[in-house]
CSV table of C-alpha atoms in Angstrom, one decimal:
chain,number,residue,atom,x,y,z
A,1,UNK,CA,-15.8,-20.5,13.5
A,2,UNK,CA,-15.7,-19.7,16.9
A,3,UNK,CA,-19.2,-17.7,18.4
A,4,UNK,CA,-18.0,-14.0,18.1
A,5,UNK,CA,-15.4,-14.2,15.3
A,6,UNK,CA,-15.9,-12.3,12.2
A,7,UNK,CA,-15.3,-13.6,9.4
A,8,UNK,CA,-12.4,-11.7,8.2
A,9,UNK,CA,-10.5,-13.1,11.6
A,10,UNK,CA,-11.5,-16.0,11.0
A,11,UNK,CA,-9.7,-16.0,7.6
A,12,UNK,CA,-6.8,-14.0,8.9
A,13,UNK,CA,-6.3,-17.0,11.8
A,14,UNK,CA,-6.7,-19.6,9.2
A,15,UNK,CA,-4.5,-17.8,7.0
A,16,UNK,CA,-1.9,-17.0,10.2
A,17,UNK,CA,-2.4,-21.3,10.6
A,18,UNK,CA,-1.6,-22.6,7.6
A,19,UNK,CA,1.6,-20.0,7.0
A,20,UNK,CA,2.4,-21.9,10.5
A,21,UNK,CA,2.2,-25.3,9.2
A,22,UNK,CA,4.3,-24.0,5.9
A,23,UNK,CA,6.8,-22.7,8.0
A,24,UNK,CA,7.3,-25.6,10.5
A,25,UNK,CA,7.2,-27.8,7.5
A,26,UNK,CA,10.0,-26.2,6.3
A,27,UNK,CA,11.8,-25.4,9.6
A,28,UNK,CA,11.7,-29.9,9.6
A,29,UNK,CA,13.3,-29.7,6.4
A,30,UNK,CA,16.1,-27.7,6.6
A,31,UNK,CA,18.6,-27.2,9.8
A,32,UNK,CA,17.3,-23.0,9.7
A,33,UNK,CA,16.3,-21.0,13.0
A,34,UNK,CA,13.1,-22.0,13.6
A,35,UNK,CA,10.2,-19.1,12.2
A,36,UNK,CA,9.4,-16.3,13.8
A,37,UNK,CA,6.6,-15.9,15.9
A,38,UNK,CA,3.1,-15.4,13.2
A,39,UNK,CA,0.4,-15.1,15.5
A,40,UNK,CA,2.2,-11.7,17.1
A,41,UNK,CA,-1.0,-9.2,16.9
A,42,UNK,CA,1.0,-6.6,18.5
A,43,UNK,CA,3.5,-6.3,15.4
A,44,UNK,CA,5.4,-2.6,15.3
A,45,UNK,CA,4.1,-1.3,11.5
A,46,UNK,CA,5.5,-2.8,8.8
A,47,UNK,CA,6.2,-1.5,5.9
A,48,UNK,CA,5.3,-3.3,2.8
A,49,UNK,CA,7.6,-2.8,0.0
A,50,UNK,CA,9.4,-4.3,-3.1
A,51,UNK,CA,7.7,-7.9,-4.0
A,52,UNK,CA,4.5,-7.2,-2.4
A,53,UNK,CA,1.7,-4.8,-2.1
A,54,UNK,CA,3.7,-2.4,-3.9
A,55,UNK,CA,4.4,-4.7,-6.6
A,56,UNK,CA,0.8,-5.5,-6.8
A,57,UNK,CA,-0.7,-2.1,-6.8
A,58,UNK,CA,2.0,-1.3,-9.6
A,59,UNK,CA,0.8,-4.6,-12.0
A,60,UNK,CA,-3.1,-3.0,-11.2
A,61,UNK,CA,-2.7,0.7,-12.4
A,62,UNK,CA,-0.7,-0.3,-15.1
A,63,UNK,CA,-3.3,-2.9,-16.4
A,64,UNK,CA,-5.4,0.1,-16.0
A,65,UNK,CA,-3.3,2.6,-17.9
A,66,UNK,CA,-2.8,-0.1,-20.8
A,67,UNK,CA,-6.7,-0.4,-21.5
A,68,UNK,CA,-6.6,3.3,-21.5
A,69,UNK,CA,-3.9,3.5,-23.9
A,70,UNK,CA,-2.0,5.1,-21.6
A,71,UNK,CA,2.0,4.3,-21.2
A,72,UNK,CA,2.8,2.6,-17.7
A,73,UNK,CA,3.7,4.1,-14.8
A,74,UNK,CA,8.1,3.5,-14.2
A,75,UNK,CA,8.3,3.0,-10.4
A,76,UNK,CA,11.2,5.5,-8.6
A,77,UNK,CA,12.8,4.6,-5.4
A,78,UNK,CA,12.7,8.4,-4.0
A,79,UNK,CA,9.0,8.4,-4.8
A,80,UNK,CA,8.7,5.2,-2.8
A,81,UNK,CA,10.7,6.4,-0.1
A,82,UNK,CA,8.2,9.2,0.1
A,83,UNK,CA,4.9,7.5,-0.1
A,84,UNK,CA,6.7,4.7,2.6
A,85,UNK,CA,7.4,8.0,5.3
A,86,UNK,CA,3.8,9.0,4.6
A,87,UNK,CA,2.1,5.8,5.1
A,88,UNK,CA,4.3,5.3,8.5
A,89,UNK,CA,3.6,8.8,9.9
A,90,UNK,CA,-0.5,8.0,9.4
A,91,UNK,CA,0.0,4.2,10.5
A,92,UNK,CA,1.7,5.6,14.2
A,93,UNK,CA,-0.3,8.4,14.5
A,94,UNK,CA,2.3,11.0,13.4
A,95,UNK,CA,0.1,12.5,11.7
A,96,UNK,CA,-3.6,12.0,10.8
A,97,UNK,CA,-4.8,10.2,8.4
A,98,UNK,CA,-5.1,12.0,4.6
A,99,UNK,CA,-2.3,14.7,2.8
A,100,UNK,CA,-0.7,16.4,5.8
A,101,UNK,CA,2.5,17.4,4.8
A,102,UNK,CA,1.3,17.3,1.0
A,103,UNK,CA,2.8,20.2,-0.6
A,104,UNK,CA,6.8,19.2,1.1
A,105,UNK,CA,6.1,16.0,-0.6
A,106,UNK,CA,5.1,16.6,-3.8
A,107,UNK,CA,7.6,19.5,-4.5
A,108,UNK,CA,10.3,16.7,-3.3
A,109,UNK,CA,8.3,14.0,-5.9
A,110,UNK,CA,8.6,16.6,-8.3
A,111,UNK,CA,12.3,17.8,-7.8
A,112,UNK,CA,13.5,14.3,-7.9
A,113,UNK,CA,12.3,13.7,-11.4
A,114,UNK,CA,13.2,16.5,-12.8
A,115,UNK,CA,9.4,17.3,-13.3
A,116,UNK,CA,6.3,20.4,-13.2
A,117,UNK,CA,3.4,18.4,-11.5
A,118,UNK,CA,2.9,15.5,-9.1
A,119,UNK,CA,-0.4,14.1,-6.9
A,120,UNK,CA,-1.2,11.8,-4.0
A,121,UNK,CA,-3.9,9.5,-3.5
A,122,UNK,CA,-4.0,7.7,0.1
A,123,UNK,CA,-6.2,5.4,1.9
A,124,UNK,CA,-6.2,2.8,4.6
A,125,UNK,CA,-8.1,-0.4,4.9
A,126,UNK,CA,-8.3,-3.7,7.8
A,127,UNK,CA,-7.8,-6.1,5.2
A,128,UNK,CA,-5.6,-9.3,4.9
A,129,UNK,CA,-2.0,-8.2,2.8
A,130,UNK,CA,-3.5,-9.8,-0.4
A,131,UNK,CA,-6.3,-7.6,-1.2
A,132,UNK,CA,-4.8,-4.5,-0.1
A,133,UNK,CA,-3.7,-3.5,-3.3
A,134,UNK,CA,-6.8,-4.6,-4.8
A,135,UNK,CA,-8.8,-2.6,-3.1
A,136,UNK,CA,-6.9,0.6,-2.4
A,137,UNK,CA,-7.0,1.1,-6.6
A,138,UNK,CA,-10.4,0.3,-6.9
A,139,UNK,CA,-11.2,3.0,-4.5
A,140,UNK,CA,-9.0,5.5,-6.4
A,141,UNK,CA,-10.7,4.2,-9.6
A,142,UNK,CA,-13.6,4.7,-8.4
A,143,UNK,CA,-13.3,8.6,-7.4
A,144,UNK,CA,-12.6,10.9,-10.4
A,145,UNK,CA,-10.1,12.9,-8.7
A,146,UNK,CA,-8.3,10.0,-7.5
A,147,UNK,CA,-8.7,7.7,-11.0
A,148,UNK,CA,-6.9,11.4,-12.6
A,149,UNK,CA,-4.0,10.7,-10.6
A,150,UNK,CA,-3.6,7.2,-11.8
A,151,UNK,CA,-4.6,7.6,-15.7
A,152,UNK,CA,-3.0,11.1,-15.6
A,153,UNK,CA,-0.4,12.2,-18.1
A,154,UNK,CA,2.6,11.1,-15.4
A,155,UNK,CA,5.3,9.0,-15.7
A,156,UNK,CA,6.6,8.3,-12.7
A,157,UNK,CA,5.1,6.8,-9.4
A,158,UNK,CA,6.1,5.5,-5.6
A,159,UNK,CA,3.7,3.7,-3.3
A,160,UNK,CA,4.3,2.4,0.1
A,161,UNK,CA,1.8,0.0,2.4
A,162,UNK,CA,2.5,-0.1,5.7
A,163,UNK,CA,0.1,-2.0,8.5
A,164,UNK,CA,-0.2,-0.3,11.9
A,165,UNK,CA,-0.2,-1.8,15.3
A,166,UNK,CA,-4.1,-1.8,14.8
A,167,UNK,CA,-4.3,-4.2,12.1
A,168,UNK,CA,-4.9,-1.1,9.4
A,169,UNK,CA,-3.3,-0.5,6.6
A,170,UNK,CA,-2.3,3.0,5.5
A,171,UNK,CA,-1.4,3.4,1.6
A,172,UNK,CA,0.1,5.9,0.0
A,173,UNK,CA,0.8,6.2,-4.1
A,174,UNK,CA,3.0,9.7,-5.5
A,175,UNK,CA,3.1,10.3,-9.0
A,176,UNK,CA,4.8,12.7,-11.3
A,177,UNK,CA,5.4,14.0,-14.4
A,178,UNK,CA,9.0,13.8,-16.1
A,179,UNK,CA,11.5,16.3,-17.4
């Protein structure tokens, strides 16, 4: 490692390096465009959505909920459409980060569910794509207003990650109960 790298950018440019190799590997193989440009730092933010972090935070409160004896969490689009709009207005500076805008949300969360009651948790993290989801529920599990809004009697939820120009990513999970 280079004399004034952290670690963590270390891993990220290792990780950025072998995705490269992957890719031209592939871009040999097959008579595709070749990849896009990986080591772009300056990235607009980018939402995260089916397939990834969302999947994976998803799979982690559920696991959760199960060993609570609680039934899992069914994932709805409008809720994930909400959470996404969220994270993207904290991840350009739209708004600051936390619940600005809370109470529009969650009566929208609500309405589209046909439900009483909804909540938000939200947090952001400089973490490589892979452990974001890890880490934004262990923080919510490891607040007790925060773990109540993932073991809570809902049964609906949305999350959204999206990674600002910084390198952060801003996370946003909506749940509510049903009619």
């Amino acid at each position: 490692m280079k004399k004034g790298m952290t670690r963590e950018r270390g891993h990220c440019l290792l990780a950025r390096s072998l995705t490269l190799l992957l890719a031209a590997g592939l871009a040999a193989c097959t008579a595709s465009a070749p990849p896009p440009d990986l080591m772009d730092d300056e990235a607009p933010p980018e939402p995260v959505g089916p397939g990834g972090i969302v999947d994976d935070i998803f799979a982690r409160v559920n696991a959760v909920r199960r060993q609570s004896g609680q039934p899992i969490l069914r994932e709805r689009p409008e809720l994930d459409e909400l959470a996404r709009q969220h994270s993207l207005e904290m991840a350009t500076g739209k708004v600051p980060f936390g619940h600005t805008g809370y109470e529009k949300r969650l009566a929208a969360a609500v309405t589209s569910v046909g439900g009483r009651r909804g909540a938000e948790n939200v947090t952001y993290q400089r973490r490589p794509a892979e452990e974001v989801a890890e880490y934004a529920v262990a923080r919510w599990m490891g607040s007790d207003r925060h773990r109540l809004n993932l073991l809570g009697g809902y049964s609906y939820a949305g999350a959204a990650a999206v990674r600002a120009e910084d390198g952060r990513w801003f996370v946003t999970w909506i749940v509510a109960d049903g009619g």
